[in-house]
PDB file of C-alpha atoms and ligand atoms in Angstrom:
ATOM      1  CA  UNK A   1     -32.605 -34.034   7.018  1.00 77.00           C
ATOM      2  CA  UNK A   2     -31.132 -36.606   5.203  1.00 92.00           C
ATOM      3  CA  UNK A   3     -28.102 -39.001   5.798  1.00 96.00           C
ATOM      4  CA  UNK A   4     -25.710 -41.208   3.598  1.00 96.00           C
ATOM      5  CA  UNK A   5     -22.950 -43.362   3.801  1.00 97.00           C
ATOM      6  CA  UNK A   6     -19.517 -41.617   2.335  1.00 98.00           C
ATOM      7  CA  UNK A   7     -19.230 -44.438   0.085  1.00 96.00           C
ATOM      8  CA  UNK A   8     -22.715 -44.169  -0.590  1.00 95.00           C
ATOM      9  CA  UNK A   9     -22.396 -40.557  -1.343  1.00 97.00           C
ATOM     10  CA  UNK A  10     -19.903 -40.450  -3.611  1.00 96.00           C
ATOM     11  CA  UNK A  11     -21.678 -43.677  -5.728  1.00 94.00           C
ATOM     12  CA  UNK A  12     -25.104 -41.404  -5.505  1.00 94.00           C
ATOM     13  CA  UNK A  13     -22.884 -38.695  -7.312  1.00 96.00           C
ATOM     14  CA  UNK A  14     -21.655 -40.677 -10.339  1.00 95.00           C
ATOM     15  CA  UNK A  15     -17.671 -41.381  -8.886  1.00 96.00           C
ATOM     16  CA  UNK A  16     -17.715 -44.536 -10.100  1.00 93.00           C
ATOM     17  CA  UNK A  17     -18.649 -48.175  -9.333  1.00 92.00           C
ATOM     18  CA  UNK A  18     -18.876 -49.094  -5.647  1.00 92.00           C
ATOM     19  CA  UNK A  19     -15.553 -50.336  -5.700  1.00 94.00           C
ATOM     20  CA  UNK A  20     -13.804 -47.201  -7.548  1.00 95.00           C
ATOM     21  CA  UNK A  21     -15.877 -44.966  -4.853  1.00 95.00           C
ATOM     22  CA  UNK A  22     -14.170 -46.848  -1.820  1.00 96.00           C
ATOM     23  CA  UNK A  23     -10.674 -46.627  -2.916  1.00 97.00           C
ATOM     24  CA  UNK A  24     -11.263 -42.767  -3.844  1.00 97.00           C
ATOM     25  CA  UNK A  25     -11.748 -42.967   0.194  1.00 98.00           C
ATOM     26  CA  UNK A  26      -8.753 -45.352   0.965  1.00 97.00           C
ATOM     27  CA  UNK A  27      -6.624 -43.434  -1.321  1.00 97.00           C
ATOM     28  CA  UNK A  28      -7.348 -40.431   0.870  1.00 97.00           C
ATOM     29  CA  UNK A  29      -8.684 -38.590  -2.287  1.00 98.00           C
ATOM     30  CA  UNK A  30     -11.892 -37.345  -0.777  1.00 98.00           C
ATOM     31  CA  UNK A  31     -12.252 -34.887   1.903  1.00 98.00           C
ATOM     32  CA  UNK A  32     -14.846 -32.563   3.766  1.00 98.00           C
ATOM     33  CA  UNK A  33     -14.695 -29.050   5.587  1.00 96.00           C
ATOM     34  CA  UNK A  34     -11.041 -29.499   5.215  1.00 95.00           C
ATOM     35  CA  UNK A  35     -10.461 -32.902   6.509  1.00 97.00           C
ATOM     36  CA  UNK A  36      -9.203 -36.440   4.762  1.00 97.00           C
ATOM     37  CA  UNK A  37     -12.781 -38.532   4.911  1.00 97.00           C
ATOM     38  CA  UNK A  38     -11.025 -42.043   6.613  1.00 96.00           C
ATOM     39  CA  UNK A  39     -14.209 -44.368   7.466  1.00 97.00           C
ATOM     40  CA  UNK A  40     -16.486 -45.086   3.997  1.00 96.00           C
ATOM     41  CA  UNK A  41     -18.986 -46.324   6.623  1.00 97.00           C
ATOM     42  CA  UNK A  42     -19.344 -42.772   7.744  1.00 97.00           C
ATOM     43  CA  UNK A  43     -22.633 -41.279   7.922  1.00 98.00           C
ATOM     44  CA  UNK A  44     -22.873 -38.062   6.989  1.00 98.00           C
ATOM     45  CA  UNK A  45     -25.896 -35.475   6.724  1.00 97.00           C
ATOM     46  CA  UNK A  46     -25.782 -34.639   2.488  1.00 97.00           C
ATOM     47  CA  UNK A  47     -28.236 -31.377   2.903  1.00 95.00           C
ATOM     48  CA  UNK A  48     -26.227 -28.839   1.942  1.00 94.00           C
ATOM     49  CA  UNK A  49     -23.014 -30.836   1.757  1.00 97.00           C
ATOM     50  CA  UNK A  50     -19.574 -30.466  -0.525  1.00 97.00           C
ATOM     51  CA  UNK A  51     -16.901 -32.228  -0.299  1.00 98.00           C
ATOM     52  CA  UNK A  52     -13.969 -32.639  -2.671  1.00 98.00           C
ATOM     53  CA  UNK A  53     -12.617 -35.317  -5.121  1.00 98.00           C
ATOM     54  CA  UNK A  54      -9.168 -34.673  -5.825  1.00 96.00           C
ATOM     55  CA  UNK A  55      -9.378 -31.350  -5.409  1.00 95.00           C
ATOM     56  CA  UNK A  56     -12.677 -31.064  -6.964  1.00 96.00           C
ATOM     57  CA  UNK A  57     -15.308 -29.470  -5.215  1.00 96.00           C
ATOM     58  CA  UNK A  58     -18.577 -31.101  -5.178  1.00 97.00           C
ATOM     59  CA  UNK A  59     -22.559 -30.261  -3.966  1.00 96.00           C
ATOM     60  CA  UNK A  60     -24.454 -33.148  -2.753  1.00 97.00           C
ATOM     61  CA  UNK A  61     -27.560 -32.911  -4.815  1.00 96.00           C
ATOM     62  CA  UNK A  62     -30.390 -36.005  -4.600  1.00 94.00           C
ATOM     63  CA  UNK A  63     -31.255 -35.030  -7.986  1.00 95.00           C
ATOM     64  CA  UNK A  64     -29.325 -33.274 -10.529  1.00 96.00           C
ATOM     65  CA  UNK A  65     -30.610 -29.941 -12.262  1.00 97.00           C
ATOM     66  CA  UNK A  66     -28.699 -28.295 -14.727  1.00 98.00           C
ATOM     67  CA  UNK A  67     -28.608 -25.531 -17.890  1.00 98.00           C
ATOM     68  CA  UNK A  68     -26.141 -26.077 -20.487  1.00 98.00           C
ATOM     69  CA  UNK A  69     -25.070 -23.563 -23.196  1.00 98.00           C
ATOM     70  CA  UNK A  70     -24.979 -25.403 -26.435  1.00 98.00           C
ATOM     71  CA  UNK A  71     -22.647 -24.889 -28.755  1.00 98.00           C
ATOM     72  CA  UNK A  72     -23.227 -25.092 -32.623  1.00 98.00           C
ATOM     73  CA  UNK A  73     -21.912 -28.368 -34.287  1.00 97.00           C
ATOM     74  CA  UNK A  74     -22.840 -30.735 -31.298  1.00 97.00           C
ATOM     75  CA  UNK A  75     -25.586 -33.295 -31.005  1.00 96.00           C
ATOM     76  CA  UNK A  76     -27.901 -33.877 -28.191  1.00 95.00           C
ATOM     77  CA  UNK A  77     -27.990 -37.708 -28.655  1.00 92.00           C
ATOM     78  CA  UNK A  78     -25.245 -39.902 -26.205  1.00 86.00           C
ATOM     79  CA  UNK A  79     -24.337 -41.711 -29.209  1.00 83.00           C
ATOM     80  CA  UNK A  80     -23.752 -38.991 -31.649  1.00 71.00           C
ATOM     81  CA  UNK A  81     -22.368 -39.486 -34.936  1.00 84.00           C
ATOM     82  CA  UNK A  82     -21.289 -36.864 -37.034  1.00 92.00           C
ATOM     83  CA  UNK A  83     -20.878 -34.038 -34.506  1.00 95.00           C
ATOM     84  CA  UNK A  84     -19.914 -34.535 -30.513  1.00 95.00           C
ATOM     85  CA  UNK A  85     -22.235 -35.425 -28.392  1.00 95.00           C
ATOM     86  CA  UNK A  86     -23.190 -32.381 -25.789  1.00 97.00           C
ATOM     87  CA  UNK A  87     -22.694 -34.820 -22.864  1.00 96.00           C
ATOM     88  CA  UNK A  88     -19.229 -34.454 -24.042  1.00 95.00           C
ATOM     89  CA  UNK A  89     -19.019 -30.886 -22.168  1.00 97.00           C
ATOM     90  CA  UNK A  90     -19.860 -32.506 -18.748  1.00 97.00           C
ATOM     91  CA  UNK A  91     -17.617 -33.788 -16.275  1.00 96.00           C
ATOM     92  CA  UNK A  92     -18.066 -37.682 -15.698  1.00 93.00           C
ATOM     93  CA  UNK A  93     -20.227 -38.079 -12.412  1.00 95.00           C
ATOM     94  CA  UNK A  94     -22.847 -35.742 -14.253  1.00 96.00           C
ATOM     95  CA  UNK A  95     -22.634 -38.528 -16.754  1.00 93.00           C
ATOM     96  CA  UNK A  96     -22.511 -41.838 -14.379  1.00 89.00           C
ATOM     97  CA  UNK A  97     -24.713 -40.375 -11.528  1.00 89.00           C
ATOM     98  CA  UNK A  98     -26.836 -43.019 -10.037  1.00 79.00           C
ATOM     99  CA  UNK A  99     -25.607 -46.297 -12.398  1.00 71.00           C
ATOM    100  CA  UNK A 100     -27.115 -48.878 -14.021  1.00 68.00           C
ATOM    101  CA  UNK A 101     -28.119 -48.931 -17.879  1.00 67.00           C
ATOM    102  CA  UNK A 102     -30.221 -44.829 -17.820  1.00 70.00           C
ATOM    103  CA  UNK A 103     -27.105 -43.252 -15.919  1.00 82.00           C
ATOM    104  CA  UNK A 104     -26.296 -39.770 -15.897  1.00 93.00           C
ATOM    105  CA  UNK A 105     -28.372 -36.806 -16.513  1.00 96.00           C
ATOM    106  CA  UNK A 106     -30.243 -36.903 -19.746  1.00 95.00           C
ATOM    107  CA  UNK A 107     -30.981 -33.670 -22.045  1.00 96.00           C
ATOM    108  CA  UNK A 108     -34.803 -32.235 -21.481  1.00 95.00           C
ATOM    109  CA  UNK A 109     -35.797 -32.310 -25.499  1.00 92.00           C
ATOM    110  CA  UNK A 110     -33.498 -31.551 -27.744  1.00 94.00           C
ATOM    111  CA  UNK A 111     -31.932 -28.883 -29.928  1.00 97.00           C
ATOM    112  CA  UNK A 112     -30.617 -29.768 -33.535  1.00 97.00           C
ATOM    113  CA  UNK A 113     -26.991 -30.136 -34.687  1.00 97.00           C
ATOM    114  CA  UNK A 114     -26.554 -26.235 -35.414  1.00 98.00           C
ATOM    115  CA  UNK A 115     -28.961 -24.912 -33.117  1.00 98.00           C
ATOM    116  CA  UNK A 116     -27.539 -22.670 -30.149  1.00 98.00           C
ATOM    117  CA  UNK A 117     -28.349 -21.648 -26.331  1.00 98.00           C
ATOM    118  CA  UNK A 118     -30.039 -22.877 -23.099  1.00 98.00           C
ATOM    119  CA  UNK A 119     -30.574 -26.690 -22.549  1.00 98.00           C
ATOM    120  CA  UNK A 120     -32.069 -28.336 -19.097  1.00 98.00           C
ATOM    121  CA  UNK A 121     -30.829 -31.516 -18.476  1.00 98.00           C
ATOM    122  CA  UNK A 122     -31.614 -34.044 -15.289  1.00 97.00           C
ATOM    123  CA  UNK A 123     -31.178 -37.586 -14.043  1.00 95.00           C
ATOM    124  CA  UNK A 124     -35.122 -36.604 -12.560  1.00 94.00           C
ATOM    125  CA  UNK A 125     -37.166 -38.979 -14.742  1.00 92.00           C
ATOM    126  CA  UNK A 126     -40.668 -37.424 -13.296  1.00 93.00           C
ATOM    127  CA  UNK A 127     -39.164 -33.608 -13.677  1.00 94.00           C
ATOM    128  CA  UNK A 128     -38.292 -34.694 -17.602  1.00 93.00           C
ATOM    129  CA  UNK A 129     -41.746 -36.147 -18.021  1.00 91.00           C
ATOM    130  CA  UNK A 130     -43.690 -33.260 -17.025  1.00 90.00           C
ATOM    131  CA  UNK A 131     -41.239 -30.713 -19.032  1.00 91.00           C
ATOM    132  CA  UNK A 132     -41.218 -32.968 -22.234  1.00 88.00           C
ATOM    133  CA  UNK A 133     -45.179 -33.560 -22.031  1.00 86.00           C
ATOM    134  CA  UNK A 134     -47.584 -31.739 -24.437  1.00 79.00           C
ATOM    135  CA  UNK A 135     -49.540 -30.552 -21.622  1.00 84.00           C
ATOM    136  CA  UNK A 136     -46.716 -28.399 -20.532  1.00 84.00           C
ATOM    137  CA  UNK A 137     -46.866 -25.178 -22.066  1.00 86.00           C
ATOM    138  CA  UNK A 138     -43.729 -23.524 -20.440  1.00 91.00           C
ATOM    139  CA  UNK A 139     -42.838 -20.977 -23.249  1.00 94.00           C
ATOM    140  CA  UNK A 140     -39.507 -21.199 -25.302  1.00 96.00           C
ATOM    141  CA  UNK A 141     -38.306 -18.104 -26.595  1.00 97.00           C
ATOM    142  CA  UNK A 142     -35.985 -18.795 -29.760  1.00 98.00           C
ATOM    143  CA  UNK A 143     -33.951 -15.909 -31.840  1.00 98.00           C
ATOM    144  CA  UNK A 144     -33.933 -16.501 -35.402  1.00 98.00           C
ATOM    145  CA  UNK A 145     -31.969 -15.444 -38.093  1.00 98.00           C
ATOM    146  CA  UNK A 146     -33.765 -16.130 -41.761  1.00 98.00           C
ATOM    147  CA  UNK A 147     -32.338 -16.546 -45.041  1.00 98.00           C
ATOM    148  CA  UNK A 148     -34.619 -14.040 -46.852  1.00 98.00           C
ATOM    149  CA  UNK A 149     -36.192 -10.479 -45.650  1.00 98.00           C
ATOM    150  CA  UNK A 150     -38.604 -10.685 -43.155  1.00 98.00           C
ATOM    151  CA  UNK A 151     -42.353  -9.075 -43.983  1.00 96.00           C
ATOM    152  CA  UNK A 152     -45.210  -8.477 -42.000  1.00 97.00           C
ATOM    153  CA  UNK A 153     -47.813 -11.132 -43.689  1.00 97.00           C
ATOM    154  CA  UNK A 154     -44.766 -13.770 -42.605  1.00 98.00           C
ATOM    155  CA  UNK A 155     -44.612 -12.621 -38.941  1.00 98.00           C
ATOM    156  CA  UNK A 156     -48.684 -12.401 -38.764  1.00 98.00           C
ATOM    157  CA  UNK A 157     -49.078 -16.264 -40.130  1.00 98.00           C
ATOM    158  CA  UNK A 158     -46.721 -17.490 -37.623  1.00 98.00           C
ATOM    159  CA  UNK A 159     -48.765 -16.273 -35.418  1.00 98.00           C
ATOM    160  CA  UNK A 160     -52.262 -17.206 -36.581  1.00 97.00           C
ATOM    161  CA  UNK A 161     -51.154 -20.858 -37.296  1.00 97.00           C
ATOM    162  CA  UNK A 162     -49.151 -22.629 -40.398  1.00 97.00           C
ATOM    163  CA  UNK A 163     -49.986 -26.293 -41.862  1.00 94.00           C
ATOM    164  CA  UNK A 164     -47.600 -28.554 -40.881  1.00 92.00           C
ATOM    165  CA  UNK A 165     -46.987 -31.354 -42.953  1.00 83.00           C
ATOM    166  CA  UNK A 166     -47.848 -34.424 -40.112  1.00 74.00           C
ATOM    167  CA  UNK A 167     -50.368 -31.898 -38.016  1.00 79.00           C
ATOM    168  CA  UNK A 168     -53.943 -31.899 -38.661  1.00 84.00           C
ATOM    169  CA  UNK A 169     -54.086 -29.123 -37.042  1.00 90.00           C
ATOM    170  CA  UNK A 170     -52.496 -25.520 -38.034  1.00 93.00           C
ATOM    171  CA  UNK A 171     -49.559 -24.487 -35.379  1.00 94.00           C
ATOM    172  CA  UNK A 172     -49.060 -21.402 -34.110  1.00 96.00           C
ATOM    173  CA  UNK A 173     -46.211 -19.439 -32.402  1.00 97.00           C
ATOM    174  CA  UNK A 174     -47.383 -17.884 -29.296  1.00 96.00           C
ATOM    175  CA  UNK A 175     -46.054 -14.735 -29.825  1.00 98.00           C
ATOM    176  CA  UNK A 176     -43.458 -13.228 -33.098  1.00 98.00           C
ATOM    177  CA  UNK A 177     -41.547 -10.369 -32.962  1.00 98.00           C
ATOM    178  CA  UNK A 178     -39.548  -8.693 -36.031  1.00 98.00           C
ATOM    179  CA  UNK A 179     -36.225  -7.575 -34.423  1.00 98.00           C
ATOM    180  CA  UNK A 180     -34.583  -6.871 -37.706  1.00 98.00           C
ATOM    181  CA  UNK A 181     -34.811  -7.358 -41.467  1.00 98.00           C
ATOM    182  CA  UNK A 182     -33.659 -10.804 -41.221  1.00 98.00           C
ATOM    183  CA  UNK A 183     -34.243 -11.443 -37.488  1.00 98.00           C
ATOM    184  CA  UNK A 184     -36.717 -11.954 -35.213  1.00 98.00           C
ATOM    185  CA  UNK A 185     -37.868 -13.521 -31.324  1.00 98.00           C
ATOM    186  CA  UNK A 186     -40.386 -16.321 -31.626  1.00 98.00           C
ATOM    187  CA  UNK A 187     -42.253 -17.767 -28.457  1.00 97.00           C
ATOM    188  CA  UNK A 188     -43.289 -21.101 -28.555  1.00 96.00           C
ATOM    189  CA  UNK A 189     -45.263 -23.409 -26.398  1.00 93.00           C
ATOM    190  CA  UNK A 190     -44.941 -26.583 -27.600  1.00 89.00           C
ATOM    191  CA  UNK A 191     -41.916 -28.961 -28.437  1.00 88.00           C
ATOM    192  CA  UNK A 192     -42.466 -29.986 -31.774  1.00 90.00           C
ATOM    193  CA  UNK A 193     -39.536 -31.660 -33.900  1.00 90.00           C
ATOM    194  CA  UNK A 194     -38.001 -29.360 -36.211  1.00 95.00           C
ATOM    195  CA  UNK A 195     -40.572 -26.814 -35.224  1.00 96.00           C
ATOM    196  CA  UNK A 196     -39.022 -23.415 -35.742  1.00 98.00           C
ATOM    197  CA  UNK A 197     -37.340 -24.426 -38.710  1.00 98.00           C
ATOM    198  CA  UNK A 198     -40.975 -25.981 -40.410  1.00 96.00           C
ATOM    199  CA  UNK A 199     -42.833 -22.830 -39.206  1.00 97.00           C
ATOM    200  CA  UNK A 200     -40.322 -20.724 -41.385  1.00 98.00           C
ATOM    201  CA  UNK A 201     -40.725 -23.131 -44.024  1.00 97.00           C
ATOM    202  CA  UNK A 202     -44.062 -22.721 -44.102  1.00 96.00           C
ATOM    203  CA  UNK A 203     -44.486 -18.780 -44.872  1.00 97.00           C
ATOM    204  CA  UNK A 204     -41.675 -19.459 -47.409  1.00 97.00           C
ATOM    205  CA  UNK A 205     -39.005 -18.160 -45.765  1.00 98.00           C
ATOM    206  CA  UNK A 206     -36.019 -20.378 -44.431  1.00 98.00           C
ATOM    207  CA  UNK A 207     -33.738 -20.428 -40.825  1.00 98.00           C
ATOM    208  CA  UNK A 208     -30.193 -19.556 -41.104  1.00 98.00           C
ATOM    209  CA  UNK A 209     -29.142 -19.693 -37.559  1.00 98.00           C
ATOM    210  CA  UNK A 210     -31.142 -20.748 -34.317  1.00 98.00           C
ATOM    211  CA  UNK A 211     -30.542 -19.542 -30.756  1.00 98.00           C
ATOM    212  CA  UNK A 212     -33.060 -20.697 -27.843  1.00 98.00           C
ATOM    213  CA  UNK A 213     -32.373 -17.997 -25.433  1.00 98.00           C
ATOM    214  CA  UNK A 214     -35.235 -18.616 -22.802  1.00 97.00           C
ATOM    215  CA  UNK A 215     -37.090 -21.566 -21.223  1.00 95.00           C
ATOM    216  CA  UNK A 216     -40.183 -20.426 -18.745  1.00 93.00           C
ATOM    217  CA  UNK A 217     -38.265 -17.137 -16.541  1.00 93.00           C
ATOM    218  CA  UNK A 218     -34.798 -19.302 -17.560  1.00 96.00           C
ATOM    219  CA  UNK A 219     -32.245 -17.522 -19.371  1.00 97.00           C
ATOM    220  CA  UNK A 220     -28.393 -18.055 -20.417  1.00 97.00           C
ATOM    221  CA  UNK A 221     -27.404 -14.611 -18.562  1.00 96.00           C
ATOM    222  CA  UNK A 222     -23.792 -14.814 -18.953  1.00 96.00           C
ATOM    223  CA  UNK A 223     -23.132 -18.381 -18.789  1.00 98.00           C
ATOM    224  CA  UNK A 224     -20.272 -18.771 -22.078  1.00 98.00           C
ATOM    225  CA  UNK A 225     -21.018 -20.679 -24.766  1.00 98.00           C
ATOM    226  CA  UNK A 226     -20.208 -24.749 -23.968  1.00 98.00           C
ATOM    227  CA  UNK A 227     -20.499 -23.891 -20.366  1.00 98.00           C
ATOM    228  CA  UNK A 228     -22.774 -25.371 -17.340  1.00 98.00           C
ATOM    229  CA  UNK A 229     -24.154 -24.669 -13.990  1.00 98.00           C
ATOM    230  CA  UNK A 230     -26.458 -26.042 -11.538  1.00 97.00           C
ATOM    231  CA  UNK A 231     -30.370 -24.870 -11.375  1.00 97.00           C
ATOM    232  CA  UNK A 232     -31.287 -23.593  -8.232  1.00 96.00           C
ATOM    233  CA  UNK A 233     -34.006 -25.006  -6.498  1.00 94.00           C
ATOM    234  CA  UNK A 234     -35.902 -21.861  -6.698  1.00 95.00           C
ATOM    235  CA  UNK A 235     -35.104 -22.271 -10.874  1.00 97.00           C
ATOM    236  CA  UNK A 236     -36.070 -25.590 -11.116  1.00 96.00           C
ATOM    237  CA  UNK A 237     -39.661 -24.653  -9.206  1.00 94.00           C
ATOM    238  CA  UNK A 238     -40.360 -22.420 -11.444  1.00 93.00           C
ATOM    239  CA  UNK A 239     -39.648 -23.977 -14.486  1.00 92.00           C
ATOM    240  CA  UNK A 240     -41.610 -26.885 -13.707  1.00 87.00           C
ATOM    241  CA  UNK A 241     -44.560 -25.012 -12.464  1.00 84.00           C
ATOM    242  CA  UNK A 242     -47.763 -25.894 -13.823  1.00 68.00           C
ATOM    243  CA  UNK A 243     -48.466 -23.642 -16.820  1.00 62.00           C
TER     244      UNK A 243
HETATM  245  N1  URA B 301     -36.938 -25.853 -33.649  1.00 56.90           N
HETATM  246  C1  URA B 301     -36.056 -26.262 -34.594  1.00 56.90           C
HETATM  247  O1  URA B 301     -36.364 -26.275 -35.779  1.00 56.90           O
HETATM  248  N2  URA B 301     -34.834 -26.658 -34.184  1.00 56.90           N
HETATM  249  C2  URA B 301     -34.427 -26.642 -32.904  1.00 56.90           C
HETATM  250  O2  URA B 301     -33.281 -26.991 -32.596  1.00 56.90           O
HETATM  251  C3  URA B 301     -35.348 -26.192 -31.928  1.00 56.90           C
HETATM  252  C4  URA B 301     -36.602 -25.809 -32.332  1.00 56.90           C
END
């Protein structure tokens, strides 16, 4: 059991500066199980709470945990250049929860410019840490699409190990499977940058489109394209589970 302030709560969930989040209150723009909140010095017990913000439904959550379908043609950097960033497809408190200079949730690794599918992203810094560290060896199941036919000795060095340029040591996919002439599922379990694309490279072949459909037991399901939704917390225990 857990308590908060209203004003409190609503600052905790990225409505703004201190100020904005008491005048959402005075304005009368926040309410809860049907009722205007009036007093911003309110306690009230945030397990399990929602409330709305003009209009807006809300959870309370003291950490946010989230999948994101990524579209082609955006970036996963804030500041993105030449395409939009993908924290352009949240609503604002996802972006300005808890303040300060590291607001917001933040994407867990990244996917490039004209890769597809399922993204975790969190304001948890230690939940980020363990997911993004080498140690963790949560698989990541990608569907690729190559620019030339697909043979046998290709899928079998994937899986034995290819050179990387900057690696001493060969890296392998933890499991490919041919799903087509031009297509097939690789399992990975480690992060590396451009890694699906340089293990294609590699045995002389060459990505043409990239789809991560599975992190850990994670997948997409039917969430559309540019869409998000919240992790359970049964999701979010097992995708940080020690592998
Ligand atoms: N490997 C790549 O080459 N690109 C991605 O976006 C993800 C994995």
């Amino acid at each position: 059991m857990s308590e908060k302030r209203w004003q409190d709560v609503l600052f905790s969930q990225g409505f703004g500066t201190r100020r904005v989040c008491l005048g959402l209150i005075q304005q009368g723009l926040v309410t809860h199980n049907g009722e205007e909140v009036e007093d911003p010095d309110a306690w009230v017990e945030t397990d399990d709470l929602f409330f709305t913000v003009q209009g807006e439904r809300w959870p309370y959550h003291d950490h946010a945990y989230l999948m994101l379908h990524k579209p082609a043609g955006t970036e996963c950097s804030q500041k993105a250049s030449l395409y939009p960033s993908i924290y352009t497809l949240l609503p604002s408190p996802l972006r300005q929860r808890g303040g300060g200079a590291a607001a917001g949730v933040q994407a867990v690794g990244r996917l490039d410019q004209d890769t597809t599918g399922l993204l975790i992203l969190s304001d948890d810094g230690k939940f980020i840490h363990r997911l993004t560290s080498p140690k963790h060896h949560v698989p990541k199941v990608y569907e690729v699409t190559t620019k030339h036919p697909l043979d046998a000795s290709q899928i079998e060095r994937l899986v034995a190990g290819v050179g990387l340029d900057d690696d001493p040591k060969p890296v392998a996919a933890h499991a490919a499977v041919q799903t087509g002439t031009h297509t097939l599922t690789l399992t990975l379990t480690q992060g590396k940058y451009h890694q699906v694309k340089r293990m294609l490279a590699a045995v002389s072949n060459r990505v043409e489109g990239l789809h991560r459909s599975q992190i850990g037991s994670l997948t997409l399901a039917d969430l559309p394209e540019g869409a998000w939704r919240w992790l359970t917390p049964d999701e979010v225990k097992q995708v940080s589970a020690k592998t």
